[in-house]
Amino acid sequence: MRITGISTHVVGTPWRNLTYVQVHTDEGLTGVGETRMLGRTEALLGYLREAEVNHIAGSDPFRTEDLVRRMKYGDYGRAGEIVMSGIACVETACWDIKGKALGVPVWQLLGGNLTEAVPAYANGWYTTERTPDAYHRAARDVMARGYRALKIDPFGTGHLELSYAETRYAVSLIEAVRDAIGPEAELMLEMHGRFAPATAVRLAREMAPFRPAWLEEPVPPENLKALAKVADKVDMPVATGERIHDRIEFRELFESQAADIVQPDLGHLGGIGETRKLAATAETHYTLVAPHNVGGPVLTAASLQVGFATPNFKVLEHFNDFADAEIRKVVRGAPEVDPATGCFPLSREPGLGVELDTDAAAEFPQQRAHFDLWAEGWETRDPSGAGR
């Protein structure tokens, strides 16, 4: 079997564009992969056009290790977010093809399942008025849909520091959310790399009574010593990793022991195989894996294939029950959270278990998506109201 070519489809919303890549073969099988780029979609498409000629066309889709190696190193330049995201789309689609050709789900090819379900946590749910009452109502709606966990960044446009008044307001938001979800649900606290270490530590202590399940990206991701400084001073798990695009670059993070949970984005890290390798390394450091997952249904399906076969997989982020819920129609067989358990049930369909509907995808044309986490109103994910 050989790859004859690829086709790309961009599904647009005002705040994000999702790029789907179909890999076609001479035996009639087609696989699909996905990533989400912020502000770099055209660069990704340009890279894929060149990579199709230089590396992809004519390749054997079963030889994913060879294809990834050539795409990553065969152009000599150091691979970053764009290259690793392009690799992820193509590599994921090849796993989809392999599963379909063999009639088995991808998790079967990764060593078989360890679980019948992967826990989910909700994100994108607080696109509402930024008040305690509104957040309380929104959080109750999340629980009513069966979720047992959710994540929130309550810090507005905070950067490096946060005033006393803004701190107290953030605490009031978290207090309202914890009251809405009850004592047993997990509450993930997101900081989006906003703060200096001293501020992050202070805020973590303010939030400690509400028992965050983890403290996510408390400081910008470039300085691991700053992250270690925070980890040494807080009494809660620290999570990070969504902005690391090469699993080799996680080495220093593991050596620092500053993170209890790593959050690779499968759509930026090079795909299923690279994410599974990272998870295995994390396991040797007694570190859990909770992938960053703000893409659409294909990226969710791919992340789940890893989750079903990975012993240190904690939970999977899920946006598409809340933000941009309508885009689920672009994929047939999109994974859904079971409201009875708050988990994604094991899929037994071959490959990724999903199919891209290109006609439905065409209903959501590419947009000038813009998402600025430093703009007022960013949490609504409405660029028109986020102070460009």
mmCIF file of C-alpha atoms in Angstrom:
data_model
loop_
_atom_site.group_PDB
_atom_site.id
_atom_site.type_symbol
_atom_site.label_atom_id
_atom_site.label_comp_id
_atom_site.label_asym_id
_atom_site.label_seq_id
_atom_site.Cartn_x
_atom_site.Cartn_y
_atom_site.Cartn_z
ATOM 1 C CA MET A 1 0.000 0.000 0.000
ATOM 2 C CA ARG A 2 1.242 3.487 -0.879
ATOM 3 C CA ILE A 3 0.115 7.024 -0.140
ATOM 4 C CA THR A 4 -1.074 8.730 -3.308
ATOM 5 C CA GLY A 5 -1.556 12.167 -1.771
ATOM 6 C CA ILE A 6 -3.252 14.249 0.884
ATOM 7 C CA SER A 7 -6.167 16.673 0.989
ATOM 8 C CA THR A 8 -6.691 19.404 3.579
ATOM 9 C CA HIS A 9 -9.917 20.844 4.957
ATOM 10 C CA VAL A 10 -10.071 23.840 7.308
ATOM 11 C CA VAL A 11 -13.094 24.103 9.589
ATOM 12 C CA GLY A 12 -13.423 27.656 10.853
ATOM 13 C CA THR A 13 -14.913 29.382 13.880
ATOM 14 C CA PRO A 14 -14.324 32.973 14.989
ATOM 15 C CA TRP A 15 -11.729 31.975 17.591
ATOM 16 C CA ARG A 16 -10.082 28.889 16.082
ATOM 17 C CA ASN A 17 -9.494 27.094 12.805
ATOM 18 C CA LEU A 18 -9.326 23.299 12.822
ATOM 19 C CA THR A 19 -7.221 21.693 10.097
ATOM 20 C CA TYR A 20 -8.179 18.202 8.936
ATOM 21 C CA VAL A 21 -5.825 16.195 6.735
ATOM 22 C CA GLN A 22 -6.979 13.197 4.737
ATOM 23 C CA VAL A 23 -4.291 10.755 3.607
ATOM 24 C CA HIS A 24 -5.281 8.777 0.503
ATOM 25 C CA THR A 25 -3.861 5.430 -0.626
ATOM 26 C CA ASP A 26 -3.683 3.366 -3.796
ATOM 27 C CA GLU A 27 -5.864 0.705 -2.175
ATOM 28 C CA GLY A 28 -8.774 3.070 -1.642
ATOM 29 C CA LEU A 29 -8.343 3.500 2.122
ATOM 30 C CA THR A 30 -8.352 7.029 3.517
ATOM 31 C CA GLY A 31 -7.266 8.124 6.986
ATOM 32 C CA VAL A 32 -7.815 11.414 8.766
ATOM 33 C CA GLY A 33 -5.821 13.524 11.211
ATOM 34 C CA GLU A 34 -6.414 16.911 12.818
ATOM 35 C CA THR A 35 -4.767 19.809 14.583
ATOM 36 C CA ARG A 36 -5.766 23.252 15.770
ATOM 37 C CA MET A 37 -3.516 26.188 15.005
ATOM 38 C CA LEU A 38 -3.792 29.659 16.490
ATOM 39 C CA GLY A 39 -2.827 32.245 13.890
ATOM 40 C CA ARG A 40 -0.676 29.850 11.836
ATOM 41 C CA THR A 41 -3.128 27.874 9.724
ATOM 42 C CA GLU A 42 -1.821 29.187 6.405
ATOM 43 C CA ALA A 43 1.739 28.387 7.442
ATOM 44 C CA LEU A 44 0.665 24.827 8.278
ATOM 45 C CA LEU A 45 -1.064 24.402 4.917
ATOM 46 C CA GLY A 46 2.017 25.713 3.140
ATOM 47 C CA TYR A 47 4.254 23.257 4.962
ATOM 48 C CA LEU A 48 1.941 20.344 4.147
ATOM 49 C CA ARG A 49 2.030 21.209 0.432
ATOM 50 C CA GLU A 50 5.817 20.974 0.442
ATOM 51 C CA ALA A 51 5.905 17.898 2.668
ATOM 52 C CA GLU A 52 3.475 16.074 0.393
ATOM 53 C CA VAL A 53 5.972 16.310 -2.451
ATOM 54 C CA ASN A 54 9.131 15.826 -0.395
ATOM 55 C CA HIS A 55 8.073 13.119 2.038
ATOM 56 C CA ILE A 56 4.467 11.929 2.041
ATOM 57 C CA ALA A 57 3.427 10.869 -1.463
ATOM 58 C CA GLY A 58 4.677 7.386 -2.271
ATOM 59 C CA SER A 59 5.264 6.448 1.375
ATOM 60 C CA ASP A 60 3.979 3.274 3.011
ATOM 61 C CA PRO A 61 1.344 4.324 5.599
ATOM 62 C CA PHE A 62 2.275 1.334 7.752
ATOM 63 C CA ARG A 63 5.816 2.693 8.171
ATOM 64 C CA THR A 64 4.883 5.603 10.423
ATOM 65 C CA GLU A 65 8.256 5.602 12.218
ATOM 66 C CA ASP A 66 10.072 6.080 8.910
ATOM 67 C CA LEU A 67 7.666 8.772 7.718
ATOM 68 C CA VAL A 68 7.879 10.736 10.966
ATOM 69 C CA ARG A 69 11.679 10.531 10.973
ATOM 70 C CA ARG A 70 11.907 11.846 7.420
ATOM 71 C CA MET A 71 9.391 14.638 7.971
ATOM 72 C CA LYS A 72 11.069 15.707 11.210
ATOM 73 C CA TYR A 73 14.716 15.482 10.206
ATOM 74 C CA GLY A 74 14.781 15.199 6.404
ATOM 75 C CA ASP A 75 14.581 18.970 5.877
ATOM 76 C CA TYR A 76 17.456 19.506 8.338
ATOM 77 C CA GLY A 77 15.926 22.572 9.988
ATOM 78 C CA ARG A 78 14.773 22.151 13.574
ATOM 79 C CA ALA A 79 11.118 21.109 13.739
ATOM 80 C CA GLY A 80 8.822 23.454 15.679
ATOM 81 C CA GLU A 81 5.098 23.879 16.177
ATOM 82 C CA ILE A 82 4.190 24.038 12.481
ATOM 83 C CA VAL A 83 6.256 21.050 11.348
ATOM 84 C CA MET A 84 5.305 18.887 14.332
ATOM 85 C CA SER A 85 1.631 19.748 13.826
ATOM 86 C CA GLY A 86 1.838 18.787 10.163
ATOM 87 C CA ILE A 87 3.529 15.533 11.120
ATOM 88 C CA ALA A 88 0.793 14.898 13.684
ATOM 89 C CA CYS A 89 -1.984 15.214 11.125
ATOM 90 C CA VAL A 90 -0.337 12.857 8.637
ATOM 91 C CA GLU A 91 0.897 10.366 11.229
ATOM 92 C CA THR A 92 -2.527 10.159 12.885
ATOM 93 C CA ALA A 93 -4.167 9.552 9.510
ATOM 94 C CA CYS A 94 -1.701 6.715 8.857
ATOM 95 C CA TRP A 95 -2.677 5.039 12.133
ATOM 96 C CA ASP A 96 -6.304 5.399 11.033
ATOM 97 C CA ILE A 97 -5.434 3.658 7.759
ATOM 98 C CA LYS A 98 -3.565 0.862 9.546
ATOM 99 C CA GLY A 99 -6.496 0.189 11.848
ATOM 100 C CA LYS A 100 -8.961 0.159 8.978
ATOM 101 C CA ALA A 101 -6.751 -2.149 6.897
ATOM 102 C CA LEU A 102 -6.464 -4.620 9.766
ATOM 103 C CA GLY A 103 -10.036 -4.209 10.990
ATOM 104 C CA VAL A 104 -9.041 -3.158 14.531
ATOM 105 C CA PRO A 105 -9.108 0.050 16.573
ATOM 106 C CA VAL A 106 -5.814 1.895 16.920
ATOM 107 C CA TRP A 107 -5.598 1.138 20.641
ATOM 108 C CA GLN A 108 -5.324 -2.526 19.720
ATOM 109 C CA LEU A 109 -2.166 -1.696 17.745
ATOM 110 C CA LEU A 110 -0.734 0.192 20.723
ATOM 111 C CA GLY A 111 -0.767 -2.901 22.934
ATOM 112 C CA GLY A 112 -4.441 -3.329 23.694
ATOM 113 C CA ASN A 113 -6.747 -1.554 26.078
ATOM 114 C CA LEU A 114 -6.144 -1.210 29.809
ATOM 115 C CA THR A 115 -9.528 0.318 30.502
ATOM 116 C CA GLU A 116 -13.077 0.365 29.217
ATOM 117 C CA ALA A 117 -13.442 4.124 29.662
ATOM 118 C CA VAL A 118 -11.386 7.328 29.790
ATOM 119 C CA PRO A 119 -12.519 10.085 32.182
ATOM 120 C CA ALA A 120 -13.338 13.466 30.641
ATOM 121 C CA TYR A 121 -13.168 17.005 31.948
ATOM 122 C CA ALA A 122 -15.046 19.945 30.510
ATOM 123 C CA ASN A 123 -13.507 23.136 29.177
ATOM 124 C CA GLY A 124 -14.950 25.987 27.145
ATOM 125 C CA TRP A 125 -18.041 25.935 29.375
ATOM 126 C CA TYR A 126 -17.650 29.382 30.969
ATOM 127 C CA THR A 127 -18.391 31.487 27.876
ATOM 128 C CA THR A 128 -20.784 33.607 29.868
ATOM 129 C CA GLU A 129 -20.879 36.730 31.988
ATOM 130 C CA ARG A 130 -17.858 36.738 34.294
ATOM 131 C CA THR A 131 -19.749 36.802 37.598
ATOM 132 C CA PRO A 132 -20.068 34.299 40.442
ATOM 133 C CA ASP A 133 -23.768 33.761 39.743
ATOM 134 C CA ALA A 134 -23.243 33.158 36.020
ATOM 135 C CA TYR A 135 -20.332 30.790 36.654
ATOM 136 C CA HIS A 136 -22.358 28.939 39.269
ATOM 137 C CA ARG A 137 -25.168 28.347 36.767
ATOM 138 C CA ALA A 138 -22.778 27.331 34.003
ATOM 139 C CA ALA A 139 -20.911 24.906 36.270
ATOM 140 C CA ARG A 140 -24.182 23.293 37.357
ATOM 141 C CA ASP A 141 -25.035 22.778 33.687
ATOM 142 C CA VAL A 142 -21.707 20.978 33.212
ATOM 143 C CA MET A 143 -22.513 18.618 36.072
ATOM 144 C CA ALA A 144 -26.028 18.070 34.698
ATOM 145 C CA ARG A 145 -24.431 16.692 31.525
ATOM 146 C CA GLY A 146 -22.692 14.010 33.538
ATOM 147 C CA TYR A 147 -19.196 15.449 33.819
ATOM 148 C CA ARG A 148 -17.268 14.750 37.004
ATOM 149 C CA ALA A 149 -14.540 17.324 36.334
ATOM 150 C CA LEU A 150 -14.069 20.760 34.779
ATOM 151 C CA LYS A 151 -11.377 23.389 34.280
ATOM 152 C CA ILE A 152 -11.375 27.151 34.594
ATOM 153 C CA ASP A 153 -9.041 30.129 34.379
ATOM 154 C CA PRO A 154 -10.639 32.718 36.726
ATOM 155 C CA PHE A 155 -7.858 35.297 36.479
ATOM 156 C CA GLY A 156 -9.140 37.598 33.751
ATOM 157 C CA THR A 157 -6.267 39.242 31.872
ATOM 158 C CA GLY A 158 -3.785 38.837 34.712
ATOM 159 C CA HIS A 159 -0.138 39.113 33.683
ATOM 160 C CA LEU A 160 2.830 38.531 36.014
ATOM 161 C CA GLU A 161 0.978 40.106 38.952
ATOM 162 C CA LEU A 162 -2.654 40.259 40.085
ATOM 163 C CA SER A 163 -4.047 43.025 42.271
ATOM 164 C CA TYR A 164 -5.722 42.347 45.604
ATOM 165 C CA ALA A 165 -9.131 43.257 44.170
ATOM 166 C CA GLU A 166 -8.701 40.960 41.158
ATOM 167 C CA THR A 167 -7.443 38.205 43.438
ATOM 168 C CA ARG A 168 -10.513 38.414 45.632
ATOM 169 C CA TYR A 169 -12.747 38.405 42.549
ATOM 170 C CA ALA A 170 -11.017 35.321 41.165
ATOM 171 C CA VAL A 171 -11.500 33.617 44.523
ATOM 172 C CA SER A 172 -15.213 34.493 44.441
ATOM 173 C CA LEU A 173 -15.530 32.841 41.020
ATOM 174 C CA ILE A 174 -13.831 29.647 42.171
ATOM 175 C CA GLU A 175 -15.877 29.599 45.352
ATOM 176 C CA ALA A 176 -19.047 29.757 43.259
ATOM 177 C CA VAL A 177 -17.866 26.975 40.948
ATOM 178 C CA ARG A 178 -16.895 24.674 43.806
ATOM 179 C CA ASP A 179 -20.276 25.267 45.430
ATOM 180 C CA ALA A 180 -22.011 24.396 42.151
ATOM 181 C CA ILE A 181 -20.125 21.167 41.460
ATOM 182 C CA GLY A 182 -19.999 19.825 45.000
ATOM 183 C CA PRO A 183 -17.091 18.407 47.005
ATOM 184 C CA GLU A 184 -16.357 15.299 44.926
ATOM 185 C CA ALA A 185 -15.988 16.706 41.400
ATOM 186 C CA GLU A 186 -12.498 17.597 40.202
ATOM 187 C CA LEU A 187 -11.771 21.298 39.675
ATOM 188 C CA MET A 188 -8.724 22.000 37.500
ATOM 189 C CA LEU A 189 -7.195 25.455 37.986
ATOM 190 C CA GLU A 190 -5.737 26.969 34.796
ATOM 191 C CA MET A 191 -3.260 29.851 34.845
ATOM 192 C CA HIS A 192 -2.272 29.911 31.140
ATOM 193 C CA GLY A 193 1.324 30.794 32.019
ATOM 194 C CA ARG A 194 0.232 34.201 33.243
ATOM 195 C CA PHE A 195 2.228 34.796 36.397
ATOM 196 C CA ALA A 196 5.588 35.339 37.977
ATOM 197 C CA PRO A 197 6.462 32.553 40.452
ATOM 198 C CA ALA A 198 5.699 34.555 43.598
ATOM 199 C CA THR A 199 2.274 35.551 42.293
ATOM 200 C CA ALA A 200 1.468 32.007 41.185
ATOM 201 C CA VAL A 201 2.365 30.667 44.628
ATOM 202 C CA ARG A 202 0.276 33.310 46.369
ATOM 203 C CA LEU A 203 -2.730 32.614 44.168
ATOM 204 C CA ALA A 204 -2.390 28.858 44.611
ATOM 205 C CA ARG A 205 -2.532 29.316 48.365
ATOM 206 C CA GLU A 206 -5.622 31.510 48.019
ATOM 207 C CA MET A 207 -7.292 28.779 45.975
ATOM 208 C CA ALA A 208 -6.185 25.858 48.159
ATOM 209 C CA PRO A 209 -9.421 25.714 50.230
ATOM 210 C CA PHE A 210 -11.315 24.795 47.046
ATOM 211 C CA ARG A 211 -9.033 21.767 46.465
ATOM 212 C CA PRO A 212 -7.849 22.197 42.860
ATOM 213 C CA ALA A 213 -7.070 18.897 41.156
ATOM 214 C CA TRP A 214 -4.032 20.561 39.630
ATOM 215 C CA LEU A 215 -2.374 23.914 39.026
ATOM 216 C CA GLU A 216 -1.857 24.320 35.282
ATOM 217 C CA GLU A 217 0.893 26.396 33.647
ATOM 218 C CA PRO A 218 1.402 28.708 36.634
ATOM 219 C CA VAL A 219 4.329 30.465 34.903
ATOM 220 C CA PRO A 220 5.322 30.964 31.257
ATOM 221 C CA PRO A 221 6.573 27.675 29.805
ATOM 222 C CA GLU A 222 10.051 28.788 28.727
ATOM 223 C CA ASN A 223 11.680 28.780 32.182
ATOM 224 C CA LEU A 224 11.659 25.420 33.968
ATOM 225 C CA LYS A 225 13.490 26.790 36.989
ATOM 226 C CA ALA A 226 10.595 29.179 37.556
ATOM 227 C CA LEU A 227 8.169 26.250 37.343
ATOM 228 C CA ALA A 228 10.248 24.272 39.841
ATOM 229 C CA LYS A 229 10.202 27.248 42.190
ATOM 230 C CA VAL A 230 6.402 27.163 42.171
ATOM 231 C CA ALA A 231 6.201 23.375 42.479
ATOM 232 C CA ASP A 232 8.425 23.463 45.555
ATOM 233 C CA LYS A 233 6.123 25.905 47.331
ATOM 234 C CA VAL A 234 2.591 24.692 46.536
ATOM 235 C CA ASP A 235 0.709 21.774 48.008
ATOM 236 C CA MET A 236 -1.105 20.639 44.881
ATOM 237 C CA PRO A 237 -0.149 18.813 41.670
ATOM 238 C CA VAL A 238 1.423 20.938 38.930
ATOM 239 C CA ALA A 239 0.494 20.335 35.279
ATOM 240 C CA THR A 240 2.135 21.673 32.120
ATOM 241 C CA GLY A 241 3.330 20.756 28.639
ATOM 242 C CA GLU A 242 0.783 21.862 26.042
ATOM 243 C CA ARG A 243 3.268 24.275 24.449
ATOM 244 C CA ILE A 244 6.091 21.765 24.117
ATOM 245 C CA HIS A 245 6.086 20.428 20.573
ATOM 246 C CA ASP A 246 8.834 17.792 20.634
ATOM 247 C CA ARG A 247 8.816 14.940 23.142
ATOM 248 C CA ILE A 248 12.600 15.219 23.454
ATOM 249 C CA GLU A 249 12.115 18.687 24.927
ATOM 250 C CA PHE A 250 10.193 17.129 27.821
ATOM 251 C CA ARG A 251 13.479 15.634 29.071
ATOM 252 C CA GLU A 252 14.423 18.680 31.123
ATOM 253 C CA LEU A 253 10.909 18.877 32.548
ATOM 254 C CA PHE A 254 11.129 15.293 33.762
ATOM 255 C CA GLU A 255 14.618 15.858 35.166
ATOM 256 C CA SER A 256 13.412 18.901 37.113
ATOM 257 C CA GLN A 257 10.557 16.887 38.653
ATOM 258 C CA ALA A 258 8.577 20.130 38.572
ATOM 259 C CA ALA A 259 5.460 18.594 36.979
ATOM 260 C CA ASP A 260 3.187 15.897 38.344
ATOM 261 C CA ILE A 261 1.054 15.819 35.186
ATOM 262 C CA VAL A 262 2.206 16.383 31.599
ATOM 263 C CA GLN A 263 -0.212 17.737 29.001
ATOM 264 C CA PRO A 264 1.055 17.024 25.494
ATOM 265 C CA ASP A 265 -1.148 18.096 22.622
ATOM 266 C CA LEU A 266 -1.221 15.117 20.254
ATOM 267 C CA GLY A 267 -1.978 17.487 17.373
ATOM 268 C CA HIS A 268 1.229 19.462 17.987
ATOM 269 C CA LEU A 269 3.567 16.750 19.275
ATOM 270 C CA GLY A 270 3.802 14.654 16.136
ATOM 271 C CA GLY A 271 0.824 12.356 16.542
ATOM 272 C CA ILE A 272 -0.179 9.125 18.203
ATOM 273 C CA GLY A 273 3.169 7.339 18.241
ATOM 274 C CA GLU A 274 5.070 10.315 19.639
ATOM 275 C CA THR A 275 2.451 10.864 22.350
ATOM 276 C CA ARG A 276 2.509 7.207 23.357
ATOM 277 C CA LYS A 277 6.317 7.290 23.590
ATOM 278 C CA LEU A 278 6.137 10.404 25.767
ATOM 279 C CA ALA A 279 3.600 8.707 28.031
ATOM 280 C CA ALA A 280 5.953 5.760 28.464
ATOM 281 C CA THR A 281 8.764 8.103 29.493
ATOM 282 C CA ALA A 282 6.397 9.900 31.863
ATOM 283 C CA GLU A 283 5.529 6.559 33.440
ATOM 284 C CA THR A 284 9.198 5.984 34.351
ATOM 285 C CA HIS A 285 9.061 9.281 36.268
ATOM 286 C CA TYR A 286 5.746 8.398 37.988
ATOM 287 C CA THR A 287 4.106 11.247 36.098
ATOM 288 C CA LEU A 288 0.529 11.225 34.830
ATOM 289 C CA VAL A 289 -0.621 12.209 31.333
ATOM 290 C CA ALA A 290 -3.632 14.431 30.680
ATOM 291 C CA PRO A 291 -3.455 15.640 27.062
ATOM 292 C CA HIS A 292 -4.277 19.162 26.014
ATOM 293 C CA ASN A 293 -7.238 18.731 23.658
ATOM 294 C CA VAL A 294 -8.910 21.835 22.273
ATOM 295 C CA GLY A 295 -9.403 20.507 18.763
ATOM 296 C CA GLY A 296 -12.390 18.797 17.226
ATOM 297 C CA PRO A 297 -13.687 15.230 17.204
ATOM 298 C CA VAL A 298 -10.806 13.658 15.248
ATOM 299 C CA LEU A 299 -8.217 14.957 17.691
ATOM 300 C CA THR A 300 -10.394 13.736 20.549
ATOM 301 C CA ALA A 301 -10.690 10.289 18.951
ATOM 302 C CA ALA A 302 -6.927 10.088 18.416
ATOM 303 C CA SER A 303 -6.163 11.136 21.999
ATOM 304 C CA LEU A 304 -8.579 8.508 23.264
ATOM 305 C CA GLN A 305 -6.809 5.756 21.323
ATOM 306 C CA VAL A 306 -3.697 6.595 23.334
ATOM 307 C CA GLY A 307 -5.710 6.873 26.531
ATOM 308 C CA PHE A 308 -7.272 3.428 26.265
ATOM 309 C CA ALA A 309 -3.805 1.840 25.985
ATOM 310 C CA THR A 310 -1.790 3.952 28.447
ATOM 311 C CA PRO A 311 -1.481 3.010 32.137
ATOM 312 C CA ASN A 312 -0.643 6.522 33.413
ATOM 313 C CA PHE A 313 -3.364 8.317 31.426
ATOM 314 C CA LYS A 314 -5.411 10.428 33.865
ATOM 315 C CA VAL A 315 -8.153 12.313 32.014
ATOM 316 C CA LEU A 316 -8.949 13.949 28.650
ATOM 317 C CA GLU A 317 -9.957 17.559 28.093
ATOM 318 C CA HIS A 318 -13.134 18.109 26.056
ATOM 319 C CA PHE A 319 -14.331 21.373 24.515
ATOM 320 C CA ASN A 320 -16.898 20.343 21.970
ATOM 321 C CA ASP A 321 -19.887 19.877 24.241
ATOM 322 C CA PHE A 322 -19.662 23.602 24.961
ATOM 323 C CA ALA A 323 -17.538 25.836 22.701
ATOM 324 C CA ASP A 324 -18.375 25.363 19.003
ATOM 325 C CA ALA A 325 -20.610 22.363 19.707
ATOM 326 C CA GLU A 326 -22.035 22.597 16.182
ATOM 327 C CA ILE A 327 -18.779 21.501 14.562
ATOM 328 C CA ARG A 328 -19.338 17.947 15.776
ATOM 329 C CA LYS A 329 -21.383 17.426 12.638
ATOM 330 C CA VAL A 330 -18.229 17.489 10.475
ATOM 331 C CA VAL A 331 -17.287 14.029 11.780
ATOM 332 C CA ARG A 332 -19.349 10.871 11.754
ATOM 333 C CA GLY A 333 -18.901 8.786 14.889
ATOM 334 C CA ALA A 334 -17.611 11.668 17.020
ATOM 335 C CA PRO A 335 -16.703 10.527 20.561
ATOM 336 C CA GLU A 336 -19.254 11.431 23.205
ATOM 337 C CA VAL A 337 -19.087 11.550 26.986
ATOM 338 C CA ASP A 338 -21.393 9.035 28.656
ATOM 339 C CA PRO A 339 -23.519 11.113 31.068
ATOM 340 C CA ALA A 340 -23.893 8.117 33.369
ATOM 341 C CA THR A 341 -20.149 7.936 34.028
ATOM 342 C CA GLY A 342 -18.536 11.191 32.888
ATOM 343 C CA CYS A 343 -16.232 9.105 30.697
ATOM 344 C CA PHE A 344 -15.598 8.328 27.047
ATOM 345 C CA PRO A 345 -16.480 4.647 26.531
ATOM 346 C CA LEU A 346 -14.097 2.329 24.713
ATOM 347 C CA SER A 347 -14.504 2.469 20.943
ATOM 348 C CA ARG A 348 -14.298 -0.831 19.085
ATOM 349 C CA GLU A 349 -14.543 0.649 15.590
ATOM 350 C CA PRO A 350 -11.551 0.135 13.275
ATOM 351 C CA GLY A 351 -8.946 2.856 13.027
ATOM 352 C CA LEU A 352 -9.872 6.013 14.886
ATOM 353 C CA GLY A 353 -13.542 5.105 14.650
ATOM 354 C CA VAL A 354 -14.490 8.390 12.978
ATOM 355 C CA GLU A 355 -14.983 9.656 9.415
ATOM 356 C CA LEU A 356 -14.656 13.214 8.151
ATOM 357 C CA ASP A 357 -17.742 14.501 6.336
ATOM 358 C CA THR A 358 -16.190 16.892 3.833
ATOM 359 C CA ASP A 359 -19.571 18.301 2.786
ATOM 360 C CA ALA A 360 -20.364 19.194 6.392
ATOM 361 C CA ALA A 361 -16.863 20.593 6.831
ATOM 362 C CA ALA A 362 -17.445 22.919 3.888
ATOM 363 C CA GLU A 363 -20.283 24.541 5.869
ATOM 364 C CA PHE A 364 -17.647 26.012 8.229
ATOM 365 C CA PRO A 365 -15.171 27.861 5.981
ATOM 366 C CA GLN A 366 -11.839 29.074 7.256
ATOM 367 C CA GLN A 367 -12.076 32.342 9.181
ATOM 368 C CA ARG A 368 -9.675 34.990 10.380
ATOM 369 C CA ALA A 369 -9.694 33.267 13.725
ATOM 370 C CA HIS A 370 -8.224 35.330 16.528
ATOM 371 C CA PHE A 371 -7.877 34.366 20.177
ATOM 372 C CA ASP A 372 -6.027 36.666 22.555
ATOM 373 C CA LEU A 373 -5.743 35.416 26.129
ATOM 374 C CA TRP A 374 -4.611 38.873 27.239
ATOM 375 C CA ALA A 375 -7.690 40.731 25.937
ATOM 376 C CA GLU A 376 -10.684 41.646 28.065
ATOM 377 C CA GLY A 377 -13.455 39.131 27.547
ATOM 378 C CA TRP A 378 -11.156 36.395 26.182
ATOM 379 C CA GLU A 379 -13.060 33.764 28.122
ATOM 380 C CA THR A 380 -16.180 34.264 25.989
ATOM 381 C CA ARG A 381 -14.184 33.189 22.908
ATOM 382 C CA ASP A 382 -15.873 35.937 20.941
ATOM 383 C CA PRO A 383 -13.194 37.983 19.148
ATOM 384 C CA SER A 384 -15.669 40.772 18.400
ATOM 385 C CA GLY A 385 -15.972 41.424 22.121
ATOM 386 C CA ALA A 386 -12.430 40.717 23.199
ATOM 387 C CA GLY A 387 -10.817 44.092 22.708
ATOM 388 C CA ARG A 388 -8.607 43.614 19.660
#
